[in-house]
XYZ file of C-alpha atoms in Angstrom:
307
model
C 0.404 -0.084 0.148
C 2.847 2.375 1.032
C 4.309 1.887 -2.457
C 1.098 2.086 -4.135
C 0.578 5.864 -2.600
C 4.147 6.573 -3.397
C 3.742 5.989 -7.316
C 0.038 8.019 -7.117
C 2.338 10.667 -5.578
C 4.774 11.146 -8.136
C 3.686 9.048 -11.722
C 3.311 11.959 -13.553
C 7.096 12.685 -13.228
C 8.067 9.331 -13.127
C 10.672 7.929 -16.016
C 8.883 4.758 -18.284
C 11.483 2.628 -16.362
C 10.512 3.673 -12.337
C 6.736 3.177 -13.639
C 7.796 0.067 -14.404
C 9.121 -1.593 -11.129
C 6.667 0.469 -9.329
C 4.105 -2.025 -11.699
C 5.605 -4.709 -11.074
C 6.050 -4.690 -7.959
C 3.191 -2.740 -6.552
C 0.043 -2.925 -9.002
C -0.909 0.943 -8.120
C -3.504 0.195 -11.213
C -4.595 -2.858 -11.934
C -6.056 -1.685 -15.221
C -3.096 -0.046 -17.052
C -1.076 -1.967 -19.548
C 2.950 -2.807 -19.865
C 2.039 -0.951 -23.305
C 1.198 2.230 -21.280
C 3.748 2.279 -18.691
C 7.659 1.368 -20.963
C 7.884 1.682 -24.740
C 7.757 -1.587 -26.516
C 11.498 -1.729 -27.520
C 12.287 -1.198 -24.007
C 9.449 -4.141 -22.757
C 10.658 -7.837 -22.086
C 8.650 -11.034 -21.852
C 9.766 -10.922 -18.046
C 8.634 -7.056 -17.906
C 5.181 -8.363 -18.523
C 5.045 -11.304 -17.060
C 6.152 -9.575 -13.439
C 3.288 -6.436 -14.147
C 0.835 -9.416 -14.961
C 1.292 -11.209 -11.861
C 1.544 -8.479 -9.521
C -1.887 -6.758 -10.461
C -3.060 -10.613 -10.458
C -2.293 -10.342 -7.150
C -3.544 -6.919 -6.092
C -6.766 -7.919 -7.975
C -7.063 -11.254 -5.991
C -6.309 -9.109 -2.593
C -9.245 -6.856 -3.091
C -11.580 -9.840 -4.221
C -11.722 -7.939 -7.014
C -13.089 -9.220 -11.038
C -10.275 -8.961 -13.441
C -10.437 -5.910 -15.797
C -12.317 -6.300 -19.176
C -9.844 -5.314 -20.852
C -6.022 -6.690 -19.739
C -3.844 -4.433 -22.295
C -0.194 -5.688 -21.973
C 2.221 -6.586 -24.124
C 1.445 -9.709 -25.361
C -1.895 -8.030 -26.672
C -4.653 -9.156 -23.878
C -7.170 -11.795 -23.705
C -9.312 -13.568 -21.357
C -12.687 -12.759 -21.010
C -12.231 -11.658 -17.246
C -15.189 -13.961 -15.881
C -13.011 -15.937 -13.471
C -10.460 -14.964 -11.055
C -7.261 -12.990 -12.102
C -4.697 -15.640 -11.608
C -7.255 -17.353 -13.733
C -7.778 -15.028 -16.230
C -4.009 -14.842 -16.566
C -3.333 -18.397 -17.051
C -5.332 -19.291 -20.023
C -3.928 -15.617 -21.434
C -0.543 -17.551 -21.223
C -1.259 -20.612 -22.477
C -4.734 -19.937 -24.035
C -4.211 -17.414 -26.230
C -0.499 -17.264 -26.881
C 1.328 -20.467 -26.008
C 4.186 -22.548 -26.525
C 3.982 -20.717 -30.227
C 4.720 -17.578 -29.034
C 7.010 -18.222 -26.106
C 8.898 -20.944 -27.697
C 9.231 -20.024 -31.640
C 10.481 -22.368 -33.224
C 11.218 -24.305 -30.039
C 14.073 -22.123 -29.413
C 12.970 -20.839 -26.384
C 12.030 -23.943 -24.127
C 13.296 -22.437 -20.927
C 11.485 -19.237 -21.007
C 8.686 -20.601 -22.192
C 8.474 -23.111 -18.936
C 9.691 -20.387 -16.777
C 6.301 -18.290 -17.686
C 4.438 -21.389 -16.987
C 6.197 -22.184 -13.507
C 5.234 -18.236 -12.857
C 2.045 -18.429 -13.529
C 1.058 -21.477 -11.552
C 0.593 -24.685 -14.391
C 3.269 -26.615 -12.945
C 2.081 -29.657 -14.677
C 2.148 -27.748 -18.278
C 5.808 -26.693 -17.091
C 7.253 -29.660 -16.327
C 5.329 -31.519 -20.117
C 7.301 -28.495 -21.888
C 10.626 -29.752 -20.368
C 10.175 -33.280 -20.572
C 9.784 -32.903 -24.278
C 13.571 -31.412 -24.514
C 15.550 -34.451 -24.666
C 18.535 -32.657 -22.987
C 15.748 -31.257 -20.113
C 14.216 -33.867 -19.749
C 16.567 -34.844 -16.555
C 15.530 -31.407 -14.691
C 11.880 -32.075 -15.714
C 11.918 -35.307 -13.478
C 13.744 -32.569 -10.858
C 11.165 -30.471 -10.810
C 8.302 -32.649 -11.273
C 9.290 -34.785 -8.097
C 9.893 -31.459 -6.137
C 6.781 -29.935 -7.078
C 4.646 -33.302 -5.791
C 6.374 -33.480 -2.792
C 5.102 -29.840 -2.148
C 1.388 -30.795 -2.896
C 2.150 -28.541 -5.964
C 1.366 -30.917 -8.378
C -2.379 -32.684 -9.999
C -0.291 -36.047 -10.479
C -1.360 -38.992 -13.143
C -0.063 -42.523 -12.664
C -0.946 -43.528 -16.481
C 0.044 -41.912 -19.483
C -2.397 -41.496 -22.137
C -2.978 -44.249 -25.179
C -1.156 -41.141 -27.573
C 1.606 -40.887 -25.020
C 1.017 -37.653 -23.633
C 2.253 -36.880 -20.148
C -0.509 -34.346 -20.147
C -4.048 -36.046 -19.048
C -7.588 -34.306 -18.643
C -8.221 -30.882 -20.696
C -7.627 -27.340 -19.917
C -7.440 -25.532 -17.986
C -6.250 -27.840 -14.947
C -4.566 -31.340 -16.693
C -3.014 -33.626 -14.492
C 0.651 -34.614 -15.362
C 1.980 -38.385 -15.298
C 4.999 -38.359 -13.844
C 5.318 -41.749 -12.667
C 6.011 -42.822 -16.555
C 8.215 -39.744 -17.098
C 10.461 -41.037 -13.617
C 10.436 -44.343 -14.831
C 11.394 -43.719 -17.993
C 14.208 -41.230 -18.020
C 15.858 -43.336 -15.067
C 15.490 -46.167 -17.086
C 17.488 -44.692 -19.790
C 20.668 -44.675 -17.664
C 20.152 -47.450 -15.120
C 21.943 -50.328 -16.959
C 24.819 -48.482 -16.514
C 25.923 -49.672 -13.466
C 25.029 -51.156 -9.902
C 25.369 -47.708 -8.679
C 23.588 -46.181 -11.749
C 20.551 -48.911 -11.182
C 20.764 -47.667 -6.892
C 20.356 -43.955 -8.071
C 17.342 -44.930 -10.082
C 15.458 -46.891 -7.692
C 16.299 -43.473 -5.193
C 14.342 -41.480 -7.789
C 11.466 -43.830 -8.290
C 11.782 -44.343 -3.915
C 10.786 -40.040 -4.040
C 7.098 -40.616 -5.864
C 3.920 -40.023 -3.484
C 0.905 -42.470 -4.382
C 0.359 -46.154 -4.084
C 3.042 -48.201 -2.579
C 2.182 -51.104 -4.841
C 3.131 -48.693 -8.206
C 6.193 -47.882 -6.704
C 7.370 -51.165 -6.134
C 6.166 -52.233 -8.983
C 7.912 -49.938 -11.273
C 11.478 -50.529 -9.327
C 11.096 -53.842 -10.291
C 10.586 -53.305 -14.194
C 13.709 -51.191 -13.683
C 15.849 -53.643 -12.085
C 14.744 -56.372 -14.364
C 14.770 -54.886 -17.507
C 18.250 -52.865 -16.732
C 19.380 -56.610 -15.384
C 20.137 -55.219 -12.346
C 18.702 -56.669 -9.397
C 21.873 -57.042 -7.571
C 21.965 -53.249 -6.986
C 19.546 -54.072 -3.724
C 22.682 -55.626 -2.517
C 23.935 -54.320 -0.285
C 21.709 -53.044 2.287
C 23.293 -50.324 2.958
C 23.245 -49.150 -0.336
C 19.921 -48.050 -0.060
C 19.114 -46.863 3.658
C 16.676 -44.311 2.464
C 13.910 -46.788 2.494
C 12.428 -48.240 5.346
C 13.175 -51.753 6.134
C 9.665 -53.037 6.067
C 9.295 -51.910 2.312
C 13.470 -52.937 1.385
C 12.505 -56.482 2.378
C 9.054 -56.196 0.707
C 10.874 -55.072 -2.464
C 13.116 -57.976 -2.178
C 10.931 -60.427 -1.809
C 8.845 -59.126 -4.879
C 12.433 -59.080 -7.026
C 13.194 -62.718 -6.228
C 10.084 -63.982 -7.174
C 9.863 -62.180 -10.086
C 13.603 -63.669 -10.703
C 12.099 -67.217 -9.751
C 9.504 -67.073 -12.228
C 11.426 -65.899 -15.286
C 13.526 -68.813 -14.873
C 16.487 -67.353 -13.483
C 16.755 -69.219 -9.956
C 20.233 -68.440 -8.900
C 19.803 -64.261 -9.122
C 16.878 -65.235 -6.779
C 18.732 -67.916 -4.481
C 21.631 -64.715 -3.978
C 19.834 -61.799 -3.400
C 17.439 -63.712 -0.412
C 20.990 -65.452 0.605
C 22.523 -62.274 0.734
C 19.688 -60.391 2.704
C 18.756 -63.238 4.765
C 15.601 -63.930 3.803
C 15.877 -67.589 4.756
C 12.705 -68.952 4.831
C 11.855 -67.633 1.482
C 15.500 -69.167 0.187
C 14.348 -72.334 1.858
C 10.653 -72.232 -0.170
C 12.531 -71.471 -3.553
C 15.093 -73.860 -3.343
C 12.647 -76.714 -2.607
C 9.713 -75.589 -5.554
C 13.159 -75.669 -7.818
C 14.421 -78.937 -6.807
C 10.892 -80.534 -6.771
C 10.838 -79.644 -10.013
C 13.769 -80.826 -10.970
C 12.821 -83.875 -9.636
C 9.917 -84.240 -11.228
C 11.023 -83.726 -14.511
C 14.363 -86.150 -14.290
C 11.510 -88.669 -13.288
C 9.212 -87.866 -16.861
C 13.051 -88.067 -19.104
C 12.953 -84.573 -19.531
C 16.284 -82.098 -19.364
C 15.799 -79.966 -15.955
C 17.231 -76.432 -18.055
C 16.079 -74.665 -15.268
C 16.786 -76.949 -12.434
C 20.586 -76.691 -13.343
C 20.024 -73.193 -11.537
C 18.557 -74.318 -8.427
C 21.182 -77.012 -8.105
C 23.609 -74.548 -8.084
C 21.966 -72.417 -5.806
C 21.431 -75.388 -3.528
C 25.462 -76.608 -3.258
């Protein structure tokens, strides 16, 4: 309020840059356009954005409807029928969108920044994820926003592989598939990389069963189930969750005919009860196959594990 009063006392004598600072910080007149404050050749997207955000904040604070003509640069849009922030979001995404802020794909960070500033977090992460060299940053932003409760998350992608699920103005982001796909690209580089990938997946909020399934698919897909050992390498996972994950991975390995890997995991983790059950099942299958006169290929692994 003090800044607004100061503006009105000296507005007539202020040079354009000073007026722009006051408009961006205090929004003394929410209806004024950025075009009226500073010449276009001296005005940036950031000037326009902060002026719009300041005006939206002033309108929300005063519980007033947005002005019928928002003005500014880019040209104004929005129907003024909703709250001030919602009108600004529609202006940024609906009226101008990627073709304006990221023309030719040359400014994805600018567009993502504008979306983040206007609290369109799901769209911002999707923009970053669409650029290969920014995909890792999309994962970081997505996990941080979800942790703070600022992201609407969908558990699955649509059939067309779009990360945004739902329609405007508030889509959800398919964050789990995004994280799983990105970490899966480098998880096979080694055991340490696989452990780091599990760490990323474990940061996801949502159904515990889905998080566990993503970890299982990752470890089997990259061929590094030994990344679960030693226990100290995954100390950020609670003991009960770690044990459940290890048993699930071992069971899946055994089901795929990789009994020796499953047995080693269970032995190193001192899961003696499940190890005994695995060996009994594999040896029983081996004996039954021998009785039928067949060659028990899977039994070789179980035999080695037993010895």
